[in-house]
């Protein structure tokens, strides 16, 4: 997977992506990162890329031409069109299925805005997808781009050590992940659930699935409608919720 990031703060993206799992995946050549400083395409010696909004109003707007020139430089070098994501609170809210779909692409361009936004005309010319990471407003698109790249990266083959772990975690099957425990067996008088110490794999799998279902019902009941539960699982959940006084 090749990520191109158009930004005024390339060092922020590089620092973030060079850390931990994504950093290792880049060193291994499984991911590559190409940061493009929009300011390098300012077309003036001051590196000015913003101006006042027509019609008045607060703040500054990123001008069309530097963004367009930076985008053209990327696609001309690639020799083919590349899906281009603009990070904006006005976009479709990012979710795991979207990440899975984007992970199928060989290259992606992320366009990070700042100030009060980017001239609409260049957005119309280059953007294929408008994406938000949630209903709150950040100072720029860099953190959202990193959130998306991190989520997509772990779906790229070979990025996680354990091939199955990308599959089995939260949101697969619309269920949250079961609780995890590690040593010591007793920590401040709290014991690890005995089934996990039993070595009985079928029972452990069964317990984990039940915990995933119960946890989803308690913490994210909105997800449960999309999960596929057997009749037996539905009955058990009902009993457990009743026992917990939640039904
Ligand atoms: N830019 C500013 N806020 C944002 C958000 N919530 N999602 C994506 N891009 C943004």
mmCIF file of C-alpha atoms and ligand atoms in Angstrom:
data_model
loop_
_atom_site.group_PDB
_atom_site.id
_atom_site.type_symbol
_atom_site.label_atom_id
_atom_site.label_comp_id
_atom_site.label_asym_id
_atom_site.label_seq_id
_atom_site.Cartn_x
_atom_site.Cartn_y
_atom_site.Cartn_z
ATOM 1 C CA UNK A 1 0.000 0.000 0.000
ATOM 2 C CA UNK A 2 1.338 3.389 -0.955
ATOM 3 C CA UNK A 3 0.044 6.452 0.924
ATOM 4 C CA UNK A 4 0.535 9.959 -0.469
ATOM 5 C CA UNK A 5 -0.295 12.742 1.976
ATOM 6 C CA UNK A 6 -0.766 16.337 0.819
ATOM 7 C CA UNK A 7 -0.229 18.563 3.845
ATOM 8 C CA UNK A 8 1.326 21.740 5.217
ATOM 9 C CA UNK A 9 2.811 19.663 8.080
ATOM 10 C CA UNK A 10 4.664 16.688 6.533
ATOM 11 C CA UNK A 11 6.812 16.159 9.631
ATOM 12 C CA UNK A 12 3.694 15.531 11.721
ATOM 13 C CA UNK A 13 2.625 12.714 9.375
ATOM 14 C CA UNK A 14 6.139 11.258 9.117
ATOM 15 C CA UNK A 15 6.624 11.227 12.894
ATOM 16 C CA UNK A 16 3.298 9.535 13.467
ATOM 17 C CA UNK A 17 3.625 6.931 10.732
ATOM 18 C CA UNK A 18 7.263 6.070 11.480
ATOM 19 C CA UNK A 19 6.283 4.872 14.961
ATOM 20 C CA UNK A 20 5.433 1.360 16.145
ATOM 21 C CA UNK A 21 3.622 -1.097 13.837
ATOM 22 C CA UNK A 22 3.254 1.237 10.844
ATOM 23 C CA UNK A 23 6.919 2.249 11.179
ATOM 24 C CA UNK A 24 8.007 -1.393 11.124
ATOM 25 C CA UNK A 25 5.745 -2.114 8.138
ATOM 26 C CA UNK A 26 7.353 0.768 6.256
ATOM 27 C CA UNK A 27 10.848 -0.489 7.085
ATOM 28 C CA UNK A 28 9.792 -3.908 5.711
ATOM 29 C CA UNK A 29 8.456 -2.299 2.518
ATOM 30 C CA UNK A 30 4.853 -3.394 3.140
ATOM 31 C CA UNK A 31 3.733 0.244 3.315
ATOM 32 C CA UNK A 32 5.201 3.348 1.801
ATOM 33 C CA UNK A 33 4.623 6.959 2.699
ATOM 34 C CA UNK A 34 5.093 9.925 0.390
ATOM 35 C CA UNK A 35 4.421 13.251 2.093
ATOM 36 C CA UNK A 36 3.943 16.212 -0.212
ATOM 37 C CA UNK A 37 4.297 19.693 1.243
ATOM 38 C CA UNK A 38 1.632 21.836 -0.430
ATOM 39 C CA UNK A 39 3.757 24.873 0.370
ATOM 40 C CA UNK A 40 6.375 23.619 -2.129
ATOM 41 C CA UNK A 41 3.755 24.358 -4.817
ATOM 42 C CA UNK A 42 2.946 27.882 -3.608
ATOM 43 C CA UNK A 43 4.231 29.473 -6.803
ATOM 44 C CA UNK A 44 5.576 32.503 -4.884
ATOM 45 C CA UNK A 45 8.792 33.011 -2.974
ATOM 46 C CA UNK A 46 7.032 33.536 0.369
ATOM 47 C CA UNK A 47 5.421 30.112 0.280
ATOM 48 C CA UNK A 48 2.007 31.677 0.789
ATOM 49 C CA UNK A 49 -0.828 29.219 0.087
ATOM 50 C CA UNK A 50 -3.852 30.902 1.710
ATOM 51 C CA UNK A 51 -5.929 34.040 1.184
ATOM 52 C CA UNK A 52 -9.055 35.806 2.466
ATOM 53 C CA UNK A 53 -12.421 34.249 1.670
ATOM 54 C CA UNK A 54 -14.488 35.930 -1.081
ATOM 55 C CA UNK A 55 -17.687 37.236 0.481
ATOM 56 C CA UNK A 56 -15.936 37.894 3.790
ATOM 57 C CA UNK A 57 -15.933 35.922 7.006
ATOM 58 C CA UNK A 58 -13.435 34.698 9.542
ATOM 59 C CA UNK A 59 -10.189 32.909 8.752
ATOM 60 C CA UNK A 60 -8.269 32.112 5.629
ATOM 61 C CA UNK A 61 -8.893 29.711 2.763
ATOM 62 C CA UNK A 62 -6.276 27.443 1.158
ATOM 63 C CA UNK A 63 -5.970 28.481 -2.466
ATOM 64 C CA UNK A 64 -6.793 26.183 -5.355
ATOM 65 C CA UNK A 65 -3.631 26.289 -7.468
ATOM 66 C CA UNK A 66 -1.020 25.012 -4.947
ATOM 67 C CA UNK A 67 -3.319 22.112 -4.039
ATOM 68 C CA UNK A 68 -3.956 21.334 -7.704
ATOM 69 C CA UNK A 69 -0.263 21.521 -8.637
ATOM 70 C CA UNK A 70 0.715 19.239 -5.729
ATOM 71 C CA UNK A 71 -1.978 16.742 -6.735
ATOM 72 C CA UNK A 72 -0.890 16.803 -10.375
ATOM 73 C CA UNK A 73 2.717 16.194 -9.396
ATOM 74 C CA UNK A 74 1.655 13.024 -7.550
ATOM 75 C CA UNK A 75 -0.599 11.608 -10.271
ATOM 76 C CA UNK A 76 1.754 12.518 -13.124
ATOM 77 C CA UNK A 77 4.596 10.713 -11.396
ATOM 78 C CA UNK A 78 2.348 7.704 -10.744
ATOM 79 C CA UNK A 79 1.097 7.734 -14.338
ATOM 80 C CA UNK A 80 -2.467 6.825 -13.363
ATOM 81 C CA UNK A 81 -5.369 8.345 -11.402
ATOM 82 C CA UNK A 82 -5.365 7.709 -7.637
ATOM 83 C CA UNK A 83 -8.356 7.750 -5.279
ATOM 84 C CA UNK A 84 -8.130 11.039 -3.381
ATOM 85 C CA UNK A 85 -9.612 11.444 0.098
ATOM 86 C CA UNK A 86 -10.321 14.872 1.538
ATOM 87 C CA UNK A 87 -10.548 14.883 5.338
ATOM 88 C CA UNK A 88 -13.468 17.027 6.422
ATOM 89 C CA UNK A 89 -16.172 16.982 9.097
ATOM 90 C CA UNK A 90 -18.595 17.241 6.145
ATOM 91 C CA UNK A 91 -17.647 13.772 4.847
ATOM 92 C CA UNK A 92 -19.089 10.307 5.364
ATOM 93 C CA UNK A 93 -18.135 9.037 8.832
ATOM 94 C CA UNK A 94 -15.202 6.608 8.699
ATOM 95 C CA UNK A 95 -15.917 3.012 9.723
ATOM 96 C CA UNK A 96 -14.260 -0.420 9.562
ATOM 97 C CA UNK A 97 -16.020 -1.512 6.349
ATOM 98 C CA UNK A 98 -14.772 1.642 4.605
ATOM 99 C CA UNK A 99 -11.242 0.812 5.802
ATOM 100 C CA UNK A 100 -11.579 -2.703 4.371
ATOM 101 C CA UNK A 101 -12.683 -1.318 1.030
ATOM 102 C CA UNK A 102 -9.870 1.259 0.906
ATOM 103 C CA UNK A 103 -7.291 -1.389 1.860
ATOM 104 C CA UNK A 104 -7.994 -2.997 -1.544
ATOM 105 C CA UNK A 105 -6.470 0.019 -3.332
ATOM 106 C CA UNK A 106 -2.781 -0.007 -4.240
ATOM 107 C CA UNK A 107 -2.338 3.718 -3.612
ATOM 108 C CA UNK A 108 -4.309 6.444 -1.846
ATOM 109 C CA UNK A 109 -3.935 10.210 -1.655
ATOM 110 C CA UNK A 110 -4.998 12.022 1.533
ATOM 111 C CA UNK A 111 -5.595 15.757 1.245
ATOM 112 C CA UNK A 112 -5.274 17.577 4.587
ATOM 113 C CA UNK A 113 -6.822 21.008 4.866
ATOM 114 C CA UNK A 114 -6.120 23.767 7.351
ATOM 115 C CA UNK A 115 -7.513 27.200 8.107
ATOM 116 C CA UNK A 116 -11.190 27.553 7.174
ATOM 117 C CA UNK A 117 -10.965 25.004 4.375
ATOM 118 C CA UNK A 118 -9.856 24.696 0.763
ATOM 119 C CA UNK A 119 -11.178 26.542 -2.311
ATOM 120 C CA UNK A 120 -14.179 24.497 -3.447
ATOM 121 C CA UNK A 121 -13.118 24.496 -7.101
ATOM 122 C CA UNK A 122 -10.002 22.387 -6.548
ATOM 123 C CA UNK A 123 -11.934 19.977 -4.336
ATOM 124 C CA UNK A 124 -14.360 19.458 -7.229
ATOM 125 C CA UNK A 125 -11.387 18.847 -9.529
ATOM 126 C CA UNK A 126 -9.378 16.295 -7.501
ATOM 127 C CA UNK A 127 -11.361 14.746 -4.636
ATOM 128 C CA UNK A 128 -13.034 11.334 -5.047
ATOM 129 C CA UNK A 129 -14.053 10.720 -1.390
ATOM 130 C CA UNK A 130 -15.017 13.101 1.435
ATOM 131 C CA UNK A 131 -14.384 11.462 4.817
ATOM 132 C CA UNK A 132 -14.910 12.570 8.443
ATOM 133 C CA UNK A 133 -13.557 10.670 11.465
ATOM 134 C CA UNK A 134 -16.402 11.791 13.714
ATOM 135 C CA UNK A 135 -18.727 14.612 14.664
ATOM 136 C CA UNK A 136 -16.194 17.022 16.138
ATOM 137 C CA UNK A 137 -13.968 19.652 14.568
ATOM 138 C CA UNK A 138 -10.159 19.352 14.544
ATOM 139 C CA UNK A 139 -7.665 22.038 13.534
ATOM 140 C CA UNK A 140 -6.626 20.155 10.401
ATOM 141 C CA UNK A 141 -6.830 16.948 8.415
ATOM 142 C CA UNK A 142 -3.498 15.453 9.560
ATOM 143 C CA UNK A 143 -4.798 13.527 12.585
ATOM 144 C CA UNK A 144 -7.801 12.183 10.629
ATOM 145 C CA UNK A 145 -5.464 11.089 7.786
ATOM 146 C CA UNK A 146 -3.275 9.284 10.334
ATOM 147 C CA UNK A 147 -6.311 7.632 11.920
ATOM 148 C CA UNK A 148 -7.370 6.353 8.506
ATOM 149 C CA UNK A 149 -3.885 5.226 7.456
ATOM 150 C CA UNK A 150 -3.387 3.396 10.759
ATOM 151 C CA UNK A 151 -6.710 1.577 10.399
ATOM 152 C CA UNK A 152 -6.058 0.675 6.752
ATOM 153 C CA UNK A 153 -2.422 -0.373 7.407
ATOM 154 C CA UNK A 154 -3.324 -3.114 9.861
ATOM 155 C CA UNK A 155 -5.520 -4.698 7.173
ATOM 156 C CA UNK A 156 -2.615 -4.896 4.706
ATOM 157 C CA UNK A 157 -1.246 -8.430 4.502
ATOM 158 C CA UNK A 158 1.873 -8.935 6.636
ATOM 159 C CA UNK A 159 1.568 -5.716 8.664
ATOM 160 C CA UNK A 160 0.390 -7.476 11.826
ATOM 161 C CA UNK A 161 2.562 -10.378 12.994
ATOM 162 C CA UNK A 162 -0.419 -12.535 13.671
ATOM 163 C CA UNK A 163 -2.368 -12.978 10.421
ATOM 164 C CA UNK A 164 -5.597 -13.765 12.249
ATOM 165 C CA UNK A 165 -5.593 -10.861 14.681
ATOM 166 C CA UNK A 166 -6.762 -8.239 12.176
ATOM 167 C CA UNK A 167 -9.750 -10.455 11.539
ATOM 168 C CA UNK A 168 -10.763 -11.395 15.057
ATOM 169 C CA UNK A 169 -10.792 -8.013 16.748
ATOM 170 C CA UNK A 170 -13.538 -5.531 17.481
ATOM 171 C CA UNK A 171 -16.160 -4.861 14.799
ATOM 172 C CA UNK A 172 -15.631 -8.106 12.948
ATOM 173 C CA UNK A 173 -19.129 -9.625 12.852
ATOM 174 C CA UNK A 174 -20.297 -6.312 14.392
ATOM 175 C CA UNK A 175 -19.255 -7.536 17.841
ATOM 176 C CA UNK A 176 -16.795 -5.973 20.275
ATOM 177 C CA UNK A 177 -13.745 -7.926 21.340
ATOM 178 C CA UNK A 178 -13.887 -10.148 24.437
ATOM 179 C CA UNK A 179 -11.887 -9.106 27.546
ATOM 180 C CA UNK A 180 -8.204 -10.061 27.693
ATOM 181 C CA UNK A 181 -6.077 -11.094 30.687
ATOM 182 C CA UNK A 182 -2.371 -11.724 31.233
ATOM 183 C CA UNK A 183 -0.084 -12.553 34.171
ATOM 184 C CA UNK A 184 -0.343 -12.538 37.127
ATOM 185 C CA UNK A 185 -3.201 -14.970 37.654
ATOM 186 C CA UNK A 186 -4.339 -12.957 40.684
ATOM 187 C CA UNK A 187 -3.891 -9.194 40.656
ATOM 188 C CA UNK A 188 -5.025 -7.199 43.716
ATOM 189 C CA UNK A 189 -7.409 -9.996 44.729
ATOM 190 C CA UNK A 190 -8.916 -10.182 41.228
ATOM 191 C CA UNK A 191 -8.568 -13.589 39.584
ATOM 192 C CA UNK A 192 -8.475 -14.356 35.878
ATOM 193 C CA UNK A 193 -11.741 -16.088 34.793
ATOM 194 C CA UNK A 194 -11.084 -19.801 35.531
ATOM 195 C CA UNK A 195 -12.142 -20.996 32.053
ATOM 196 C CA UNK A 196 -9.092 -19.223 30.577
ATOM 197 C CA UNK A 197 -6.829 -21.275 32.855
ATOM 198 C CA UNK A 198 -8.515 -24.576 31.914
ATOM 199 C CA UNK A 199 -6.663 -25.254 28.654
ATOM 200 C CA UNK A 200 -10.002 -26.378 27.186
ATOM 201 C CA UNK A 201 -10.021 -24.603 23.818
ATOM 202 C CA UNK A 202 -13.641 -25.211 22.881
ATOM 203 C CA UNK A 203 -14.835 -23.860 26.245
ATOM 204 C CA UNK A 204 -12.524 -20.852 25.925
ATOM 205 C CA UNK A 205 -13.886 -20.040 22.444
ATOM 206 C CA UNK A 206 -17.452 -20.400 23.721
ATOM 207 C CA UNK A 207 -16.783 -18.120 26.718
ATOM 208 C CA UNK A 208 -15.112 -15.502 24.510
ATOM 209 C CA UNK A 209 -18.006 -15.441 22.063
ATOM 210 C CA UNK A 210 -20.501 -15.056 24.955
ATOM 211 C CA UNK A 211 -18.411 -12.241 26.420
ATOM 212 C CA UNK A 212 -18.252 -10.484 23.029
ATOM 213 C CA UNK A 213 -22.020 -10.642 22.718
ATOM 214 C CA UNK A 214 -22.680 -9.513 26.300
ATOM 215 C CA UNK A 215 -20.156 -6.680 26.059
ATOM 216 C CA UNK A 216 -21.640 -5.460 22.777
ATOM 217 C CA UNK A 217 -25.152 -5.522 24.281
ATOM 218 C CA UNK A 218 -24.004 -3.494 27.294
ATOM 219 C CA UNK A 219 -21.631 -1.023 25.625
ATOM 220 C CA UNK A 220 -22.732 -0.739 21.988
ATOM 221 C CA UNK A 221 -26.309 -2.018 21.685
ATOM 222 C CA UNK A 222 -26.545 -0.161 18.349
ATOM 223 C CA UNK A 223 -24.087 -2.691 16.827
ATOM 224 C CA UNK A 224 -26.031 -5.730 17.961
ATOM 225 C CA UNK A 225 -28.729 -5.369 15.285
ATOM 226 C CA UNK A 226 -26.101 -6.067 12.619
ATOM 227 C CA UNK A 227 -24.549 -9.067 14.425
ATOM 228 C CA UNK A 228 -25.664 -12.570 13.511
ATOM 229 C CA UNK A 229 -26.662 -14.393 16.705
ATOM 230 C CA UNK A 230 -28.086 -17.901 16.882
ATOM 231 C CA UNK A 231 -31.421 -18.389 18.693
ATOM 232 C CA UNK A 232 -29.509 -20.031 21.527
ATOM 233 C CA UNK A 233 -27.172 -17.031 21.798
ATOM 234 C CA UNK A 234 -30.126 -14.637 21.849
ATOM 235 C CA UNK A 235 -31.759 -16.616 24.680
ATOM 236 C CA UNK A 236 -28.525 -16.724 26.688
ATOM 237 C CA UNK A 237 -27.982 -12.992 26.232
ATOM 238 C CA UNK A 238 -31.498 -12.273 27.459
ATOM 239 C CA UNK A 239 -30.880 -14.368 30.580
ATOM 240 C CA UNK A 240 -27.548 -12.681 31.236
ATOM 241 C CA UNK A 241 -29.021 -9.200 30.811
ATOM 242 C CA UNK A 242 -31.895 -10.095 33.143
ATOM 243 C CA UNK A 243 -29.447 -11.476 35.715
ATOM 244 C CA UNK A 244 -27.465 -8.229 35.491
ATOM 245 C CA UNK A 245 -30.683 -6.251 35.969
ATOM 246 C CA UNK A 246 -30.336 -4.644 32.515
ATOM 247 C CA UNK A 247 -33.503 -6.001 30.930
HETATM 248 N N1 LIG B 1 -10.961 18.109 9.771
HETATM 249 C C1 LIG B 1 -11.361 18.754 10.860
HETATM 250 N N2 LIG B 1 -12.170 18.007 11.616
HETATM 251 C C2 LIG B 1 -12.265 16.790 10.977
HETATM 252 C C3 LIG B 1 -12.965 15.586 11.237
HETATM 253 N N3 LIG B 1 -13.729 15.433 12.313
HETATM 254 N N4 LIG B 1 -12.821 14.579 10.366
HETATM 255 C C4 LIG B 1 -12.052 14.721 9.268
HETATM 256 N N5 LIG B 1 -11.395 15.828 8.957
HETATM 257 C C5 LIG B 1 -11.488 16.869 9.799
#
